[in-house]
Each structure stands twice: as structure tokens, then as C-alpha cells.
Coordinates of C-alpha atoms in Angstrom, one line a residue:
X1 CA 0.0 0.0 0.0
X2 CA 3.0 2.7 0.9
X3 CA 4.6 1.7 -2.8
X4 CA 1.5 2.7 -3.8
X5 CA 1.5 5.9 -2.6
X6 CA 5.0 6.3 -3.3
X7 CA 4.4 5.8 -7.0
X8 CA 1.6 7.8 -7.1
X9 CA 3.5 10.7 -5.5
X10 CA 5.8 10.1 -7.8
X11 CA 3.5 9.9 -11.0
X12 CA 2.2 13.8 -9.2
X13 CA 5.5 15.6 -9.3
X14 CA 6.5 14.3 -13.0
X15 CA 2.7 15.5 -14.2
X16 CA 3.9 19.0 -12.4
X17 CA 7.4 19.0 -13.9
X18 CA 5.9 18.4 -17.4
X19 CA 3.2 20.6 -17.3
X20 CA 5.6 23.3 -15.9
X21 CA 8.0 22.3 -18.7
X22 CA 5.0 22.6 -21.5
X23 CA 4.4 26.5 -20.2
X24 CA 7.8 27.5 -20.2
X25 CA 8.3 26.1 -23.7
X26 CA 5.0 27.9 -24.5
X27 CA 6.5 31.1 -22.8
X28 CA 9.8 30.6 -25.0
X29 CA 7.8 30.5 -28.4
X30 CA 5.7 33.9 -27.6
X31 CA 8.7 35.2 -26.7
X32 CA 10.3 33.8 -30.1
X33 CA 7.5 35.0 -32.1
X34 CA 7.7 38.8 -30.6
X35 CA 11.5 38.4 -31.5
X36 CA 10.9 37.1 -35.0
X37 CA 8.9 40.5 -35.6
X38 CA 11.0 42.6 -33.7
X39 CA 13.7 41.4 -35.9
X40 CA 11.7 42.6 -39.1
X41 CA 10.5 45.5 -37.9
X42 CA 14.6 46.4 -37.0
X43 CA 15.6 45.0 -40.8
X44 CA 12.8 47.1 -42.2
X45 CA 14.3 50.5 -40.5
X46 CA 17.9 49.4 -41.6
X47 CA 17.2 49.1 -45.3
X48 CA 15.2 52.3 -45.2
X49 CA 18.6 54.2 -43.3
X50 CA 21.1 52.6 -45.3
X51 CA 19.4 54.1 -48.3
X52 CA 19.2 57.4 -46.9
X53 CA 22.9 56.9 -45.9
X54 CA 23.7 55.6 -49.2
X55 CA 22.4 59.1 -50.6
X56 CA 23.9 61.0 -48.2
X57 CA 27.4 59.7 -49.3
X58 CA 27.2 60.2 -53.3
X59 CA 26.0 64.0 -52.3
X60 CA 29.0 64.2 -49.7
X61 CA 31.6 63.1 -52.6
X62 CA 29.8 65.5 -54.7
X63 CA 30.3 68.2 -52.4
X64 CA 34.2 67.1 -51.8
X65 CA 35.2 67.4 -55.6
X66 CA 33.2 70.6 -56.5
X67 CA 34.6 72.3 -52.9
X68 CA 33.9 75.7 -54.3
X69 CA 30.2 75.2 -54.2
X70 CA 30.0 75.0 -50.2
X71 CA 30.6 78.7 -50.1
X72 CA 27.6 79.9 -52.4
X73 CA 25.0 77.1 -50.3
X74 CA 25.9 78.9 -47.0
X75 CA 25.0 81.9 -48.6
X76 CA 21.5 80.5 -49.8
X77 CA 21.1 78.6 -46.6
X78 CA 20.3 81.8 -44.5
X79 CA 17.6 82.7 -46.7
X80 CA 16.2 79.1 -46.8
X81 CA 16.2 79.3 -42.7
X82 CA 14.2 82.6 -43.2
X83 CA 11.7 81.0 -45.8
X84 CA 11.3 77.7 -43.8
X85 CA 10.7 79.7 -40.4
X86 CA 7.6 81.8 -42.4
X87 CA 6.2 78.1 -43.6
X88 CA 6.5 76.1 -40.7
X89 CA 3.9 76.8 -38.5
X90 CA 1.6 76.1 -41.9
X91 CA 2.8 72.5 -42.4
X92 CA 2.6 70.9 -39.6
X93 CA -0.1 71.2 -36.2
X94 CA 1.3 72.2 -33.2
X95 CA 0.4 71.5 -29.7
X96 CA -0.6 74.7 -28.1
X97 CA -3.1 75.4 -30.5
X98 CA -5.1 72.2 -30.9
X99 CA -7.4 72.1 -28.2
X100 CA -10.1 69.3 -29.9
X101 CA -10.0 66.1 -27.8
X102 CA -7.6 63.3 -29.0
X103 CA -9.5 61.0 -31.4
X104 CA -10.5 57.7 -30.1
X105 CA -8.2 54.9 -31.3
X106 CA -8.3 52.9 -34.0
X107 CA -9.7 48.8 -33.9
X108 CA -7.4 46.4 -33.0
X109 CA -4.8 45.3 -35.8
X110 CA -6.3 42.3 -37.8
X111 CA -3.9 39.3 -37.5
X112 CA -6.2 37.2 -40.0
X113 CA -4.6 38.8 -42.9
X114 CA -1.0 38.0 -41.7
X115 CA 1.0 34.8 -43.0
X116 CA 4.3 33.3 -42.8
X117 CA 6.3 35.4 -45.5
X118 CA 10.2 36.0 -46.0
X119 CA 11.9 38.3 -44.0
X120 CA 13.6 40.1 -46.8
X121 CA 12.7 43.3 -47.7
X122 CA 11.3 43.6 -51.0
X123 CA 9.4 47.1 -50.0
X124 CA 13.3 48.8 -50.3
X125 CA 14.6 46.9 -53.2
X126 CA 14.7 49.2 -56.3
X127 CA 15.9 51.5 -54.1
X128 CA 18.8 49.7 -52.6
X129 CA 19.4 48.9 -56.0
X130 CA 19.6 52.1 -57.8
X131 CA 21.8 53.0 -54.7
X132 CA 24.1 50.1 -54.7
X133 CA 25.2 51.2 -58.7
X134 CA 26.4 54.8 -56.7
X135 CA 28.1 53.4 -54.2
X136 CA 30.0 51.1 -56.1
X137 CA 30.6 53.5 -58.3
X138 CA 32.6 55.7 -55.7
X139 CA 34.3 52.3 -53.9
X140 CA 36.4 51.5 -57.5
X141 CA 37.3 55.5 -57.6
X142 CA 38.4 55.1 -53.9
X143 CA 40.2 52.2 -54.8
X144 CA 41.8 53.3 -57.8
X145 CA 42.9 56.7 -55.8
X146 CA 44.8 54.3 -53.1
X147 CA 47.3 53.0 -55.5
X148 CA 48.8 56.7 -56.2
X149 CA 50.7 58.8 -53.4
X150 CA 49.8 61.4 -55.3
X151 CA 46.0 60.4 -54.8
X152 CA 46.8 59.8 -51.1
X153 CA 47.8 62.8 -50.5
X154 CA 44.7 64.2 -51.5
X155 CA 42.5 62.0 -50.0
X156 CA 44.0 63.7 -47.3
X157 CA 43.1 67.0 -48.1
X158 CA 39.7 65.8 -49.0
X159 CA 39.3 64.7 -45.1
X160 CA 40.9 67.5 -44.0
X161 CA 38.4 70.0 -46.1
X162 CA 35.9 67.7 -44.5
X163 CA 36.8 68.1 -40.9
X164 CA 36.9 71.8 -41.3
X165 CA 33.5 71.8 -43.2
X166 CA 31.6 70.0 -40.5
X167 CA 33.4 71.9 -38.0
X168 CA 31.8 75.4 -39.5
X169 CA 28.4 73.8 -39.5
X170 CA 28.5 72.8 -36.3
X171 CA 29.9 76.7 -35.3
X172 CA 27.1 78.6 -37.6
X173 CA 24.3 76.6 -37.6
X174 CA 24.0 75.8 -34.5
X175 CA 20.7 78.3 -34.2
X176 CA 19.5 77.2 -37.2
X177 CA 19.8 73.2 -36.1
X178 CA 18.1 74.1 -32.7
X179 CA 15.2 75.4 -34.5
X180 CA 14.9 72.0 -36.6
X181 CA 14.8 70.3 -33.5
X182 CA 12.4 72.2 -31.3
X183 CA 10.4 71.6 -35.0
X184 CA 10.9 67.9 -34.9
X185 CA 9.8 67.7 -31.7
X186 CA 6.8 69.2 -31.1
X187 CA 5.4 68.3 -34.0
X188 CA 2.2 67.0 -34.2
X189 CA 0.0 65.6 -37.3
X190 CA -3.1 64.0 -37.9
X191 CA -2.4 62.5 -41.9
X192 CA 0.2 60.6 -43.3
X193 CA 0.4 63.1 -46.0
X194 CA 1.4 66.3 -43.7
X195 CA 4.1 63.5 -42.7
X196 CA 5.4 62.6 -45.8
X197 CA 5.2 67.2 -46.5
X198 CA 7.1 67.6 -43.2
X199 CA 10.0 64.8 -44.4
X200 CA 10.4 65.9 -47.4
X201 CA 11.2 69.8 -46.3
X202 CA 13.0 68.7 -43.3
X203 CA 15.2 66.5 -45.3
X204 CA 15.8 69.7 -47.6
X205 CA 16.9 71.6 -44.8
X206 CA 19.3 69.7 -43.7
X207 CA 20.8 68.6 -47.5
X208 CA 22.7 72.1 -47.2
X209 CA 24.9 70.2 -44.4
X210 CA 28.0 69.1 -45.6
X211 CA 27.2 65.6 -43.5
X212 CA 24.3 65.3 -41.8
X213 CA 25.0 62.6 -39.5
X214 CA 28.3 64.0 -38.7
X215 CA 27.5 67.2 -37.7
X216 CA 24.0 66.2 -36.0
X217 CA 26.4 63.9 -33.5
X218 CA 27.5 67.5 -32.2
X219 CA 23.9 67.9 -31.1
X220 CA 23.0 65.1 -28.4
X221 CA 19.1 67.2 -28.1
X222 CA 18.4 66.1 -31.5
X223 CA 15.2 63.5 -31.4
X224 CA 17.1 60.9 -33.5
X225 CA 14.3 58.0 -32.6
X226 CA 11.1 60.4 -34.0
X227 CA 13.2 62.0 -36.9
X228 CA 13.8 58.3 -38.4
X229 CA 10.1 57.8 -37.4
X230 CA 9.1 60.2 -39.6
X231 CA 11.2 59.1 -42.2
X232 CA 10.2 55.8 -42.2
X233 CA 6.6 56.4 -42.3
X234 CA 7.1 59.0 -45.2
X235 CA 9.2 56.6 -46.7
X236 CA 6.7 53.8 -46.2
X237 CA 3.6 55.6 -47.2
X238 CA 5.2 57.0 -50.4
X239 CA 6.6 53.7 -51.9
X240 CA 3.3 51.8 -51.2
X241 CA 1.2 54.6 -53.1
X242 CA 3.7 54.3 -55.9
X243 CA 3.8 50.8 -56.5
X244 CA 0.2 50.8 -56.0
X245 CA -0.2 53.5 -58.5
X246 CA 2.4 51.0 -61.0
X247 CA 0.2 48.3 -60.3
X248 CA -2.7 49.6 -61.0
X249 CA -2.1 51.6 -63.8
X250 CA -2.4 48.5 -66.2
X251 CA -5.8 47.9 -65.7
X252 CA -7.2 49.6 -68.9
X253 CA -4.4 48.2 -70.9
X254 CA -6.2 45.2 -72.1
X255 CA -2.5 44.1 -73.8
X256 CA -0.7 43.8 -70.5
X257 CA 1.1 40.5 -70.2
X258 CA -0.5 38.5 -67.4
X259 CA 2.5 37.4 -66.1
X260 CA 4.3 40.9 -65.7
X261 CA 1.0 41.7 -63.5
X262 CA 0.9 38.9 -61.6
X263 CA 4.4 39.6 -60.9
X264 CA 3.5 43.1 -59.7
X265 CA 0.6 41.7 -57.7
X266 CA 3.1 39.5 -55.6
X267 CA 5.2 42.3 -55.2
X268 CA 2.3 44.4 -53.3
X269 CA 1.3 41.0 -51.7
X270 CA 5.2 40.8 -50.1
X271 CA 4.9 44.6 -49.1
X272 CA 1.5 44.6 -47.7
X273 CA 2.2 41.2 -45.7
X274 CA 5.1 42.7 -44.4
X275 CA 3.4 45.5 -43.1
X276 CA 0.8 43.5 -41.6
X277 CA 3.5 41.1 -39.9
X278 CA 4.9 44.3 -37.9
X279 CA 2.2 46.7 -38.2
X280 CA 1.0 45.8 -34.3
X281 CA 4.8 47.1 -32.9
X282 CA 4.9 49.7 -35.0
X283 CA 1.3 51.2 -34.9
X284 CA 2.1 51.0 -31.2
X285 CA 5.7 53.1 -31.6
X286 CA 3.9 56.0 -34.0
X287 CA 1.0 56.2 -31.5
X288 CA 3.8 57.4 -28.7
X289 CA 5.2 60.0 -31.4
X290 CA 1.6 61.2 -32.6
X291 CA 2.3 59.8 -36.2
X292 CA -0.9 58.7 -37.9
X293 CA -0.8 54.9 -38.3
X294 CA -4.6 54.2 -39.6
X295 CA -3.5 54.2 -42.8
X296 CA -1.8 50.8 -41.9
X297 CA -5.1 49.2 -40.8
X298 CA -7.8 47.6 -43.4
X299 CA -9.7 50.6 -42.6
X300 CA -7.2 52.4 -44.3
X301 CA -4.9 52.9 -47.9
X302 CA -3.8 48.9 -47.8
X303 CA -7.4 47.8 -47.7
X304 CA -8.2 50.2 -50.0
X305 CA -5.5 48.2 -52.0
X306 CA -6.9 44.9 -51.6
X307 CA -10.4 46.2 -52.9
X308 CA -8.2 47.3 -55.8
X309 CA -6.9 44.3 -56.4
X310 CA -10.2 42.3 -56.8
X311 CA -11.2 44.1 -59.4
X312 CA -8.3 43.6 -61.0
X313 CA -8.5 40.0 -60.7
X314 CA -12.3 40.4 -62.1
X315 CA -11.3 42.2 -65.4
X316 CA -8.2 39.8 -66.1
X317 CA -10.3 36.7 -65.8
X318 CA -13.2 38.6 -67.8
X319 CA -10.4 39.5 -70.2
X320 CA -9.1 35.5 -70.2
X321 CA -12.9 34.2 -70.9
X322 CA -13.6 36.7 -74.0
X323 CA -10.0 35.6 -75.9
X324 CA -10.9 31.3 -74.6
X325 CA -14.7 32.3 -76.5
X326 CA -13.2 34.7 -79.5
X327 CA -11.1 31.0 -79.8
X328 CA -8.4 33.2 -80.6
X329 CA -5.7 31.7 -78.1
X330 CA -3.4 28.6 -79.1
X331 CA -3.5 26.7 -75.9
X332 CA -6.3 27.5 -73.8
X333 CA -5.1 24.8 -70.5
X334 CA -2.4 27.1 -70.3
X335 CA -3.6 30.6 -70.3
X336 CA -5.9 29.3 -67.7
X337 CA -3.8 27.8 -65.5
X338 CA -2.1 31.5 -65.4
X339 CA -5.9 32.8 -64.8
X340 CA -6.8 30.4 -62.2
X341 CA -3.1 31.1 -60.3
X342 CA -3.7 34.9 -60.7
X343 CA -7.3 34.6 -59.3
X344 CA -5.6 32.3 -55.9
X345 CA -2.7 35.1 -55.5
X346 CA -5.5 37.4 -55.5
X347 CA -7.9 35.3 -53.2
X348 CA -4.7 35.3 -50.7
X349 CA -4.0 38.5 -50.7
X350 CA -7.0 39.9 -49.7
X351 CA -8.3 37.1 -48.0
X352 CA -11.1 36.2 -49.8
X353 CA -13.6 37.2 -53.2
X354 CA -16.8 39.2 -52.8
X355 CA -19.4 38.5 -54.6
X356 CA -18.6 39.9 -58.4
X357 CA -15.3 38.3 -58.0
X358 CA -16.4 35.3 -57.2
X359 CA -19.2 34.9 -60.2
X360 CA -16.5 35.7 -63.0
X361 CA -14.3 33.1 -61.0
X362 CA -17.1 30.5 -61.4
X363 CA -17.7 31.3 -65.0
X364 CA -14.0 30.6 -65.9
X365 CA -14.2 27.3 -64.2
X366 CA -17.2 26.6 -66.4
X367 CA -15.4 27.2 -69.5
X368 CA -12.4 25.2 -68.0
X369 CA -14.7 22.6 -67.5
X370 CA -16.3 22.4 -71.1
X371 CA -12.8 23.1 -72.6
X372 CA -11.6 19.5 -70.6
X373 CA -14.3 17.0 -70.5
X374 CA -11.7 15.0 -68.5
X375 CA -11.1 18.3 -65.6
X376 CA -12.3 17.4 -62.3
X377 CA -15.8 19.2 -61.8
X378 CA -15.9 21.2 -58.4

């Protein structure tokens, strides 16, 4: 009888030890999973500063072989800072002055939307690209200058010219920089577009730098965390509207390879999924700034997309059935092979057909169907 109870005490404490194992391994994968998106949010904000790094370099070399230019764009910088202080206060909402209650927050992100996708990148790619060409461009003149003493010697000069320039815009724009930073922080907006108006003159302002980065460093006040913010919802917003735009654009060209859109409709299907995968972190980090994140949600421009892109999956298959019944295509199994793949790209990107979509999806079966007498009938 005491074995009994001895293995039965036993038998207790292994059911706790496993069933404490089981929630600490459950612990450890939430905590994975935040650190999974985490990871791509991080990635997301690299590729977007490298590129603006990237650009910042080639217009730094420009500057350092045409030195006699830096004189004439301190000159014009003093009435720029004159211009931009009249213009401010029009682009962007300050604080003080808006006394409306806060508008109540947006529904909760939708995670039905969200599936396992790859981590890279494609939002940034052209633009890394176009990028890459520059810098590799000024590595082999670096490269080819290191051989020569001659060359080294100038290099040297080069730094030195450097030094001393970011040194003077340290000295005299130090008011000027203080401004831009009392601007960045208190600013205040309530659309994505006065976001992407604010960037784009902020970032003008401080292109008459001779290095941004180096010379901001002198200024530990400067908001580095909502400045990038900024940049990368600007960035964000204004790259989605364009390929959008790109993607859409072909919808009244009845001539359009179907393969070349499809191709652009799982490009927007990689962006918007990866938007969705770390929209929840970062609707959270804009809220603290007072950046306007709806247009993230479904709500907003990327369900506005996915509406988009159903009727562009209704007038391709409409355009596939009229050439299968004009009998004017060669090989009819596989032009609607491409249909039926562009319709279920489609179907996953937005998560589902409505109603129109879904009767011109049925008719295309039906011909499918007729077409094969041997096709498996749904």
C-alpha cells in the first residue's frame, strides 16, 4: 500500500514537472515570435537608413570634388532658414493650438490577414538597388585613388576639407539646427500626408549640411528616434502609393502580359504582408510619437489596395474568358492555368472574393470545364 503511494507521488510531481515544462516552452515561443517581428521591424528600418545613408554619401563626394560650391550654399542657406521659419507653422499642427480632444483609437490590428512570408525586404529593393550602382561607383574611384601617393595625398586634403567643413556647420548653424529640433519635436499631425510634407522639407533643410550625421552627433538634443520615425513612415507611405499606382495603372491596358501583373501583384502581396506582420509594434511606436498609423489598418490605404486588387483579378479573368470564347488563343489549358493562379494570389491576398469576383471566377471554371471534358468538376 505505501509503494502505492510512493508511486503515485511520484507519478504527481513528474505530471507537475511536465506541465511546468510545457508552459515554459510555451512562454519561450511567444517570446520567439515577438523576437521574429522585432527582428523585421529592426531590418525594415535598416534598409530604409542605409538608403538614406547611401544618398547622403554620393551627395558628400559631390560636395568634396566641387569644394567651391560649399561657399555659395551657406549663402542660400540663410535665406532658406528665413523661408522655412515663415512656412513652418503652416505645415505641420502644433500642440498649443489644438485644443479638440484626442480622437479615439483605431480597432485592433487584424492578424487574420498575416501569413508566414520571408523576411527580406522587398518594400526597399529598387531602391537599394539604384543605390548600390552609386556606391560602387565611388568604392572603385576610392580604390583606384589608393594605389597613387599622389592620390593619397589628396584624399587627405579631401578629409581635412571635410573636418573643417563639419566643424563650420557645427559653429554657424547651431541656431538654425536648434530650430529644426524644437520643429521635430513638437510636431504634431493628424495624416500621413502632412508626414510625408514635413520629411520631405525637413530633409531639404538639412541637405545644405556638408554631412548630416556627422554634424547632427555634435547635437546630443536632436530626437534621432522620432526623426527616423518620420522618415520611415514617409518613406513607407510614399513607396506603397507608388507601386500601388504602377500596379494599377495597367488595368485599362487590355494588352498587358498576365505574367508581368501577376508579378506586380506579388510584389504588393510581399509589401503589404510585411506590413501587416509588424504593423502591431509599430502602430504602437507611431502612436507614442503622434504619427498617424490608420492608414496601416484595413480601414485604411492597404485595404483600399486589396479592394483594388479584386477588381483587378475580375477584369483579367473577364479578359481571359472573352479571348478562350473569340477562340483566338493557341493553348487554352495554359492561359488558364495562369488565370486560375492569378485569381488564388489574389484570393490570398486579400483574404477572400466578394461576390462579383467570385461569379466571374465561377464562370472561368465553367469554361475550364467544357474546354476539358476529363477536368475534375468542383
Amino acid at each position: 500500500m505505501q509503494r502505492n503511494n510512493n508511486n503515485n507521488s511520484e507519478m504527481t510531481f513528474l505530471v507537475e514537472d511536465i506541465e511546468a515544462v510545457l508552459e515554459m516552452n510555451r512562454l519561450l515561443e511567444k517570446e520567439n515570435q515577438e523576437l521574429k517581428h522585432e527582428v523585421a521591424r529592426l531590418k525594415s528600418q535598416i534598409a530604409s537608413l542605409k538608403a538614406h545613408d547611401i544618398e547622403r554619401k554620393s551627395t558628400l563626394w559631390k560636395k568634396l570634388q566641387y569644394p567651391s560650391s560649399v561657399g555659395n550654399k551657406e549663402e542660400s542657406l540663410q535665406k532658406q532658414t528665413v523661408q522655412s521659419l515663415q512656412t513652418s507653422e503652416q505645415l505641420r499642427t502644433p500642440v498649443s493650438e489644438s485644443k479638440k480632444p484626442s480622437p479615439s483609437p483605431p480597432p485592433p490590428c487584424s492578424k487574420l490577414a498575416v501569413r508566414r512570408v520571408p523576411e527580406v525586404i522587398e518594400f526597399y529593393r529598387y531602391l537599394n538597388k539604384r543605390n548600390a550602382k552609386i556606391e560602387n561607383r565611388t568604392n572603385k574611384t576610392t580604390a583606384s585613388k589608393e594605389v597613387s601617393p599622389g592620390n593619397m595625398i589628396g584624399e587627405i586634403e579631401n578629409k581635412s576639407m571635410y573636418l573643417s567643413a563639419v566643424k563650420s556647420d557645427v559653429e554657424m548653424q547651431r541656431e538654425f539646427i536648434n530650430y529644426l529640433i524644437r520643429e521635430v519635436e513638437t510636431a504634431v499631425f493628424t495624416d500621413i500626408s502632412a508626414v510625408e510634407a514635413f520629411v520631405k522639407r525637413l530633409d531639404g533643410e538639412l541637405s545644405s549640411l556638408v554631412d548630416e550625421r556627422a554634424v547632427l552627433k555634435h547635437f546630443p538634443q536632436w530626437p534621432e528616434r522620432k526623426a527616423d520615425a518620420l522618415r520611415e513612415a514617409a518613406c513607407c507611405f510614399r513607396d506603397l502609393k507608388s507601386i500601388e499606382s504602377e500596379t494599377f495603372s495597367y488595368k485599362d491596358k487590355t494588352k498587358q502580359p498576365l505574367p508581368q501583373t501577376l508579378r506586380r501583384i506579388q510584389t504588393l502581396e510581399r509589401v503589404i504582408e510585411n506590413i501587416e506582420k509588424t504593423r502591431e509594434g509599430t502602430c504602437r511606436r507611431y502612436k507614442e510619437m503622434q504619427i498617424p498609423w490608420d492608414w496601416m489598418l484595413d480601414t485604411g490605404l492597404v485595404g483600399q489596395i486589396k479592394l483594388n486588387s479584386l477588381k483587378l483579378a475580375r477584369e483579367y479573368m473577364k479578359r481571359i474568358i472573352k479571348e478562350l470564347d473569340s477562340s483566338r488563343l493557341p493553348s487554352s489549358e495554359d492561359i488558364i492555368h495562369q488565370g486560375a493562379r492569378f485569381a488564388y494570389r489574389v484570393h490570398q491576398f486579400t483574404g477572400g472574393f466578394d461576390l462579383d469576383t467570385e461569379q466571374v471566377f465561377e464562370e472561368l471554371k465553367r469554361i475550364h470545364s467544357a474546354n476539358s471534358p476529363q477536368a475534375c468538376k468542383a
